Amino acid sequence: MASTSWRAAASEKKDDFKFKSPCLLFAPEKDTNLCNFFSFQTETVARQLTSPELQGKKYLSSKGWILTITQDWSSTTLFHPCSRLQIQLPKVTMIQDWDDDYVRKLAYYKSSDEAWTRIDTWYGAVSDFTFYNGKLYAIDYLGRIMSCDIEGDNPTIGQLGTTLPGELVHNILEKLYIVESSESDTLLVISQEGVQVRPIDEEAEEERYTYGTYAFQVFKVYLSTNTWIEIKDLGNRAVFLGHNSSFSFEASDISGCKSNCIYFTDDCQESYSSHEEQEGEEQEEGEDFRIYDVRDGTIVLHEGGGGGKDIGIYDIRDGTIVSHFKCDSYHPINPPMWLE
């Protein structure tokens, strides 16, 4: 999470480009230093920016900053796309001796520290996290919520006494996000359904697959009582969901923003990797990859692979989804993400 002092440093540096928050950052090509900034207000690419600071790196987003990590984990940097300010951070130490092929663990860094502090928990892979009221909250793929107080010298870790219903989190087609709420002492947990690749017909002989968001479930978690309820109304709130960058705003504070809606991006990792596979080898006969069109419910051939096709706006009141912006994004490790 970007600190107040870092944000102040970026604002003091003169720049010739500012984006109106929030905007969608995506790389149109596989490995390039070109980045597009899409404005949901004008529904156009507001700016193309050449950023050699991002090329060949994994990047995450927080409070308008971009955290960049080289693929060999040798360098970690905070980069502000407007001011072009860079802040070198300590090297992230890779996790040693894990017993699985893929893990997600938490670590944090404070500007007064000399190294990252790893948070050791009994939890599985982390699905999403947020920093709220001085604490770090994370949710794993089993729907368990963890809180960590990182304000002092020694982090205090605790598990909230609530877990989301098993029938929700055991569906492999879902991804769980956790974001701040408009009310104090509450968080929102949101399940995005359809984000993962799934067979079009499990009984068919042909291997035909699709992906595409078709619904959301929203839960309000009360931190003081460790309870949750499912809600169907966000009020004046608008939620922005995406890979490594999710947050919420009062819709009335942002021109053109729709209240009671969820703005989501294409988080299907397989769609990006499928582009590399199609470039490197021929597709097997009878096997194809399709995408669910959120506008009319049709399933169309996903030619050429790549991501950026499953981007839309979900209205929580009536469950409708409208296509928002479809981009071609072929970056294998950096899906489109929101800048706050």
XYZ file of N, CA and C in Angstrom, residues 46-228:
549
model
N -7.603 7.411 -23.016
C -7.301 8.822 -22.769
C -5.841 9.147 -23.014
N -4.979 8.144 -22.863
C -3.557 8.424 -23.011
C -2.790 7.136 -23.285
N -1.826 7.215 -24.180
C -0.844 6.157 -24.355
C 0.477 6.671 -23.810
N 1.089 5.887 -22.957
C 2.296 6.332 -22.278
C 3.413 5.320 -22.495
N 4.557 5.811 -22.922
C 5.731 4.957 -23.045
C 6.417 4.880 -21.689
N 6.451 3.689 -21.124
C 6.979 3.512 -19.767
C 8.006 2.391 -19.752
N 9.261 2.703 -20.088
C 10.301 1.666 -19.996
C 10.464 1.139 -18.577
N 9.956 1.902 -17.594
C 10.037 1.460 -16.198
C 9.214 0.187 -15.961
N 8.244 -0.091 -16.868
C 7.352 -1.229 -16.679
C 7.720 -2.436 -17.533
N 8.531 -2.242 -18.546
C 8.781 -3.309 -19.511
C 9.457 -4.516 -18.865
N 8.900 -5.692 -19.163
C 9.463 -6.939 -18.668
C 9.254 -7.181 -17.193
N 8.369 -6.409 -16.551
C 8.174 -6.530 -15.110
C 6.732 -6.900 -14.789
N 6.565 -7.528 -13.657
C 5.260 -7.728 -13.070
C 4.889 -6.460 -12.332
N 3.621 -5.976 -12.482
C 3.269 -4.785 -11.730
C 1.895 -4.886 -11.087
N 1.785 -4.235 -9.937
C 0.579 -4.169 -9.124
C 0.219 -2.703 -8.932
N -0.955 -2.420 -8.375
C -1.396 -1.033 -8.264
C -1.942 -0.744 -6.877
N -1.659 0.472 -6.382
C -2.201 0.928 -5.110
C -2.169 2.446 -5.052
N -3.339 3.064 -4.861
C -3.445 4.508 -4.643
C -2.768 5.324 -5.740
N -2.870 4.895 -6.979
C -2.289 5.627 -8.095
C -0.846 5.283 -8.391
N -0.216 4.514 -7.516
C 1.160 4.060 -7.713
C 1.169 2.676 -8.354
N 2.298 2.349 -8.997
C 2.481 1.023 -9.571
C 3.710 0.390 -8.931
N 3.508 -0.756 -8.316
C 4.614 -1.511 -7.741
C 5.152 -2.454 -8.808
N 6.405 -2.294 -9.183
C 7.006 -3.129 -10.221
C 7.984 -4.123 -9.598
N 7.972 -5.333 -10.139
C 8.863 -6.394 -9.671
C 9.469 -7.067 -10.894
N 10.779 -7.137 -10.950
C 11.420 -7.831 -12.062
C 11.105 -9.322 -11.980
N 11.159 -9.990 -13.137
C 10.747 -11.387 -13.177
C 11.671 -12.297 -12.380
N 12.910 -11.869 -12.153
C 13.801 -12.664 -11.311
C 13.776 -12.202 -9.856
N 12.860 -11.286 -9.517
C 12.654 -10.793 -8.164
C 13.868 -10.038 -7.623
N 14.738 -9.565 -8.490
C 15.955 -8.900 -8.031
C 15.746 -7.428 -7.709
N 14.640 -6.836 -8.188
C 14.416 -5.406 -7.967
C 12.930 -5.128 -7.798
N 12.610 -4.279 -6.825
C 11.235 -3.868 -6.551
C 11.192 -2.348 -6.470
N 10.259 -1.737 -7.204
C 10.210 -0.280 -7.304
C 8.777 0.212 -7.257
N 8.572 1.369 -6.633
C 7.306 2.088 -6.743
C 7.447 3.112 -7.857
N 6.488 3.118 -8.776
C 6.538 4.023 -9.925
C 5.217 4.768 -10.030
N 5.297 6.103 -10.150
C 4.091 6.912 -10.322
C 3.982 7.319 -11.790
N 2.951 6.868 -12.514
C 2.892 7.084 -13.961
C 2.724 8.535 -14.372
N 2.172 9.371 -13.505
C 1.987 10.783 -13.860
C 3.272 11.578 -13.661
N 3.857 11.483 -12.483
C 5.057 12.260 -12.173
C 6.330 11.583 -12.659
N 6.250 10.291 -12.995
C 7.397 9.464 -13.386
C 8.382 9.278 -12.229
N 7.942 9.593 -11.032
C 8.784 9.408 -9.859
C 8.959 7.918 -9.572
N 10.185 7.518 -9.219
C 10.472 6.139 -8.847
C 11.067 6.098 -7.442
N 10.631 5.118 -6.668
C 11.155 4.903 -5.326
C 11.625 3.457 -5.238
N 12.910 3.275 -5.001
C 13.467 1.930 -4.902
C 13.109 1.319 -3.553
N 12.590 0.104 -3.581
C 12.232 -0.614 -2.365
C 13.193 -1.782 -2.149
N 13.241 -2.313 -0.936
C 14.093 -3.485 -0.700
C 13.667 -4.663 -1.574
N 14.605 -5.521 -1.847
C 14.343 -6.717 -2.631
C 13.369 -7.621 -1.893
N 12.418 -8.204 -2.651
C 11.476 -9.155 -2.071
C 12.124 -10.532 -2.058
N 12.206 -11.141 -0.883
C 12.786 -12.473 -0.764
C 11.755 -13.513 -1.148
N 12.114 -14.387 -2.067
C 11.187 -15.420 -2.510
C 10.938 -16.425 -1.401
N 9.729 -16.994 -1.409
C 9.358 -17.987 -0.407
C 10.127 -19.279 -0.667
N 10.742 -19.811 0.369
C 11.529 -21.026 0.237
C 10.747 -22.238 0.755
N 11.033 -23.394 0.158
C 10.546 -24.688 0.653
C 9.024 -24.790 0.679
N 8.352 -24.251 -0.341
C 6.917 -24.475 -0.396
C 6.646 -25.851 -0.985
N 5.474 -26.434 -0.664
C 5.170 -27.791 -1.097
C 4.122 -27.814 -2.193
N 3.979 -26.721 -2.937
C 3.011 -26.672 -4.028
C 3.637 -25.900 -5.177
N 3.023 -26.015 -6.369
C 3.567 -25.351 -7.543
C 3.233 -23.866 -7.567
N 2.241 -23.445 -6.796
C 1.765 -22.072 -6.903
C 1.212 -21.628 -5.562
N 1.764 -20.571 -4.996
C 1.308 -20.087 -3.699
C 1.171 -18.573 -3.739
N 0.354 -18.051 -2.845
C 0.223 -16.609 -2.676
C 0.288 -16.308 -1.191
N 1.339 -15.632 -0.781
C 1.514 -15.263 0.610
C 1.610 -13.748 0.718
N 1.458 -13.244 1.934
C 1.442 -11.808 2.169
C 2.744 -11.324 2.794
N 3.147 -10.126 2.400
C 4.258 -9.426 3.034
C 3.972 -7.936 2.918
N 4.541 -7.139 3.808
C 4.331 -5.699 3.742
C 5.650 -4.984 3.996
N 5.695 -3.724 3.556
C 6.887 -2.902 3.754
C 6.450 -1.509 4.172
N 7.091 -0.968 5.202
C 6.859 0.401 5.650
C 8.105 1.225 5.369
N 7.893 2.503 5.075
C 9.011 3.356 4.660
C 10.107 3.457 5.716
N 9.775 3.167 6.957
C 10.775 3.228 8.029
C 11.550 1.922 8.183
N 11.148 0.892 7.441
C 11.789 -0.415 7.565
C 12.937 -0.569 6.569
N 13.760 -1.568 6.811
C 14.860 -1.874 5.906
C 14.565 -3.092 5.039
N 13.493 -3.809 5.349
C 13.172 -5.019 4.593
C 11.671 -5.266 4.654
N 11.201 -6.156 3.787
C 9.807 -6.582 3.805
C 9.582 -7.499 5.001
N 8.381 -7.420 5.561
C 7.998 -8.297 6.661
C 6.974 -9.297 6.157
N 7.319 -10.549 6.233
C 6.406 -11.599 5.781
C 5.393 -11.907 6.870
N 4.151 -12.121 6.467
C 3.087 -12.474 7.397
C 2.885 -13.979 7.325
N 3.278 -14.684 8.370
C 3.134 -16.138 8.416
C 1.773 -16.489 9.001
N 0.999 -17.249 8.255
C -0.337 -17.646 8.700
C -0.552 -19.117 8.391
N -1.644 -19.644 8.912
C -2.041 -21.020 8.620
C -2.991 -21.068 7.420
N -3.158 -19.922 6.773
C -4.102 -19.838 5.673
C -3.520 -20.428 4.397
N -4.418 -20.726 3.457
C -3.996 -21.166 2.142
C -3.684 -19.975 1.263
N -3.804 -20.171 -0.043
C -3.484 -19.115 -0.992
C -4.427 -17.934 -0.814
N -3.875 -16.727 -0.817
C -4.660 -15.512 -0.641
C -5.322 -15.135 -1.960
N -6.618 -14.877 -1.930
C -7.345 -14.463 -3.126
C -7.289 -12.955 -3.318
N -7.420 -12.189 -2.220
C -7.401 -10.730 -2.318
C -7.139 -10.147 -0.935
N -6.751 -8.867 -0.894
C -6.509 -8.213 0.390
C -6.786 -6.722 0.249
N -6.964 -6.056 1.393
C -7.156 -4.609 1.415
C -6.624 -4.054 2.730
N -6.224 -2.789 2.717
C -5.759 -2.108 3.926
C -6.872 -1.177 4.373
N -7.359 -1.355 5.605
C -8.544 -0.637 6.059
C -8.413 -0.331 7.546
N -8.541 0.966 7.894
C -8.501 1.407 9.294
C -7.269 0.880 10.040
N -6.117 0.957 9.381
C -4.875 0.582 10.033
C -4.580 -0.903 10.078
N -5.425 -1.719 9.464
C -5.205 -3.163 9.461
C -5.231 -3.699 8.032
N -4.506 -4.783 7.846
C -4.506 -5.485 6.577
C -5.480 -6.650 6.680
N -6.457 -6.687 5.772
C -7.428 -7.773 5.748
C -7.236 -8.578 4.468
N -7.260 -9.897 4.604
C -7.085 -10.770 3.447
C -8.131 -11.874 3.486
N -8.501 -12.363 2.309
C -9.421 -13.490 2.201
C -8.767 -14.563 1.347
N -8.857 -15.816 1.794
C -8.266 -16.895 1.017
C -9.342 -17.557 0.163
N -8.949 -18.595 -0.568
C -9.873 -19.220 -1.507
C -10.913 -20.097 -0.824
N -10.810 -20.271 0.482
C -11.828 -20.981 1.241
C -12.810 -20.017 1.899
N -12.649 -18.721 1.651
C -13.560 -17.740 2.211
C -13.240 -17.341 3.633
N -12.057 -17.700 4.135
C -11.658 -17.321 5.492
C -11.010 -15.943 5.461
N -11.391 -15.097 6.414
C -10.907 -13.720 6.453
C -9.895 -13.563 7.585
N -8.751 -12.982 7.256
C -7.686 -12.764 8.217
C -7.494 -11.269 8.423
N -7.199 -10.867 9.643
C -6.852 -9.479 9.929
C -5.444 -9.427 10.495
N -4.721 -8.369 10.158
C -3.348 -8.218 10.638
C -3.099 -6.756 10.963
N -2.793 -6.480 12.217
C -2.468 -5.126 12.654
C -0.980 -4.895 12.423
N -0.643 -4.023 11.467
C 0.762 -3.802 11.115
C 1.262 -2.432 11.574
N 0.513 -1.779 12.435
C 0.894 -0.445 12.882
C 2.101 -0.470 13.813
N 2.212 -1.488 14.654
C 3.320 -1.559 15.599
C 4.545 -2.232 15.006
N 5.517 -2.516 15.873
C 6.746 -3.171 15.427
C 6.524 -4.642 15.107
N 5.592 -5.277 15.814
C 5.316 -6.693 15.591
C 3.882 -6.861 15.106
N 3.684 -7.438 13.921
C 2.328 -7.599 13.397
C 1.512 -8.568 14.241
N 0.263 -8.207 14.486
C -0.652 -9.056 15.239
C -1.644 -9.675 14.273
N -1.668 -10.996 14.213
C -2.484 -11.702 13.238
C -3.654 -12.363 13.940
N -4.828 -12.249 13.349
C -6.000 -12.895 13.902
C -6.966 -13.301 12.812
N -7.776 -14.300 13.085
C -8.784 -14.746 12.139
C -10.145 -14.255 12.598
N -10.890 -13.646 11.671
C -12.249 -13.270 12.014
C -13.071 -14.532 12.236
N -14.014 -14.463 13.148
C -14.805 -15.635 13.491
C -15.918 -15.906 12.508
N -15.660 -15.733 11.250
C -16.674 -15.998 10.245
C -16.019 -16.482 8.967
N -16.696 -17.369 8.297
C -16.259 -17.881 7.006
C -17.458 -17.871 6.079
N -17.251 -17.460 4.851
C -18.359 -17.424 3.906
C -18.877 -18.830 3.638
N -20.137 -18.963 3.215
C -20.753 -20.286 3.047
C -19.988 -21.171 2.073
N -19.866 -22.459 2.428
C -19.091 -23.390 1.633
C -19.600 -23.563 0.223
N -20.916 -23.515 0.037
C -21.452 -23.692 -1.311
C -21.057 -22.555 -2.231
N -20.655 -21.420 -1.645
C -20.201 -20.289 -2.453
C -18.742 -20.451 -2.839
N -17.883 -20.663 -1.870
C -16.450 -20.607 -2.135
C -15.893 -21.882 -2.739
N -16.639 -22.962 -2.736
C -16.131 -24.206 -3.301
C -16.404 -24.312 -4.793
N -16.995 -23.280 -5.383
C -17.218 -23.255 -6.822
C -15.967 -22.725 -7.499
N -15.354 -23.539 -8.331
C -14.076 -23.178 -8.937
C -14.205 -22.028 -9.924
N -15.444 -21.719 -10.342
C -15.637 -20.661 -11.328
C -15.602 -19.280 -10.696
N -15.419 -19.189 -9.395
C -15.531 -17.919 -8.708
C -14.176 -17.378 -8.258
N -14.122 -16.062 -8.114
C -12.962 -15.399 -7.513
C -13.483 -14.474 -6.431
N -12.806 -14.456 -5.291
C -13.240 -13.652 -4.158
C -12.394 -12.394 -4.036
N -13.081 -11.263 -3.826
C -12.427 -9.976 -3.604
C -12.875 -9.434 -2.254
N -12.047 -8.582 -1.649
C -12.415 -7.913 -0.406
C -12.073 -6.433 -0.543
N -13.061 -5.558 -0.291
C -12.872 -4.116 -0.470
C -13.511 -3.367 0.693
N -13.162 -2.091 0.804
C -13.717 -1.251 1.858
C -15.189 -0.960 1.586
N -15.922 -0.675 2.641
C -17.342 -0.359 2.549
C -17.560 1.113 2.867
N -18.767 1.600 2.598
C -19.100 2.985 2.937
C -19.350 3.147 4.430
N -19.633 2.057 5.126
C -19.909 2.098 6.554
C -18.648 1.755 7.348
N -18.514 2.378 8.499
C -17.374 2.063 9.354
C -17.537 0.661 9.930
N -16.411 0.005 10.171
C -16.383 -1.312 10.797
C -17.026 -2.396 9.935
N -17.073 -2.181 8.631
C -17.589 -3.214 7.732
C -16.713 -3.302 6.487
N -16.673 -4.486 5.908
C -15.998 -4.721 4.640
C -16.955 -5.424 3.693
N -16.667 -5.327 2.414
C -17.446 -6.038 1.403
C -16.617 -7.194 0.858
N -17.214 -8.367 0.813
C -16.618 -9.517 0.133
C -17.477 -9.814 -1.086
N -16.833 -9.890 -2.240
C -17.566 -10.030 -3.496
C -17.071 -11.258 -4.239
N -18.009 -12.087 -4.657
C -17.693 -13.270 -5.442
C -18.042 -12.998 -6.900
N -17.044 -13.107 -7.778
C -17.248 -12.922 -9.212
C -17.369 -14.300 -9.850
N -18.506 -14.579 -10.455
C -18.794 -15.910 -10.973
C -18.598 -15.953 -12.486
N -17.844 -16.954 -12.934
C -17.607 -17.141 -14.360
C -16.281 -16.623 -14.839
N -15.429 -16.163 -13.934
C -14.165 -15.552 -14.340
C -13.155 -16.595 -14.810
N -13.332 -17.860 -14.396
C -12.394 -18.908 -14.783
C -12.894 -19.670 -16.014
N -11.960 -20.317 -16.701
C -12.299 -21.115 -17.878
C -13.132 -22.323 -17.461
N -14.164 -22.645 -18.237
C -15.037 -23.771 -17.950
C -15.464 -24.427 -19.263
N -15.794 -25.711 -19.250
C -16.252 -26.361 -20.482
C -17.632 -25.854 -20.881
N -17.850 -25.691 -22.187
C -19.162 -25.280 -22.667
C -20.182 -26.374 -22.394
N -19.800 -27.617 -22.644
C -20.672 -28.764 -22.401
C -19.800 -29.889 -21.861
N -19.972 -30.225 -20.577
C -19.116 -31.226 -19.955
C -19.322 -32.610 -20.542
N -20.494 -32.869 -21.153
C -20.778 -34.186 -21.705
C -20.404 -34.302 -23.176
N -20.033 -33.202 -23.798
C -19.695 -33.232 -25.219
C -18.332 -33.885 -25.429
N -18.167 -34.528 -26.591
C -16.897 -35.171 -26.915
C -15.827 -34.142 -27.266
N -16.232 -33.053 -27.910
C -15.275 -32.012 -28.268
C -14.857 -31.222 -27.030
N -13.587 -30.847 -26.995
C -13.075 -30.028 -25.902
C -13.258 -28.565 -26.265
N -14.381 -28.007 -25.863
C -14.684 -26.612 -26.158
C -14.890 -25.889 -24.834
N -14.196 -24.773 -24.672
C -14.185 -24.064 -23.399
C -14.628 -22.619 -23.588
N -15.102 -22.058 -22.497
C -15.500 -20.657 -22.508
C -15.155 -20.024 -21.164
N -15.236 -18.721 -21.112
C -15.163 -18.007 -19.843
C -15.916 -16.702 -20.020
N -16.249 -16.075 -18.934
C -16.969 -14.810 -18.978
C -17.840 -14.640 -17.753
N -17.776 -13.468 -17.142
C -18.535 -13.179 -15.926
C -20.027 -13.174 -16.217
N -20.799 -13.846 -15.371
C -22.247 -13.860 -15.549
C -23.012 -13.423 -14.300
N -22.351 -13.284 -13.153
C -23.060 -12.858 -11.940
C -22.056 -12.488 -10.854
N -22.567 -11.804 -9.837
C -21.795 -11.474 -8.639
C -22.654 -11.758 -7.411
N -21.998 -12.079 -6.314
C -22.636 -12.094 -5.006
C -21.863 -11.136 -4.106
N -22.599 -10.340 -3.336
C -21.972 -9.335 -2.476
C -22.363 -9.605 -1.027
N -21.363 -9.647 -0.159
C -21.578 -9.885 1.262
C -20.988 -8.727 2.058
N -21.721 -8.307 3.073
C -21.218 -7.301 4.006
C -20.749 -8.024 5.263
N -19.489 -7.778 5.635
C -18.897 -8.425 6.802
C -18.779 -7.399 7.922
N -19.376 -7.699 9.073
C -19.323 -6.815 10.238
C -18.128 -7.223 11.101
N -17.141 -6.336 11.190
C -15.897 -6.672 11.866
C -16.065 -6.787 13.379
N -16.965 -6.007 13.953
C -17.120 -6.007 15.413
C -17.816 -7.262 15.925
N -18.698 -7.840 15.107
C -19.456 -9.019 15.544
C -19.050 -10.293 14.809
N -18.140 -10.168 13.839
C -17.690 -11.324 13.060
C -18.851 -12.061 12.398
N -19.757 -11.294 11.815
C -20.900 -11.875 11.111
C -20.970 -11.309 9.699
N -21.783 -11.918 8.855
C -21.925 -11.456 7.470
C -23.379 -11.597 7.032
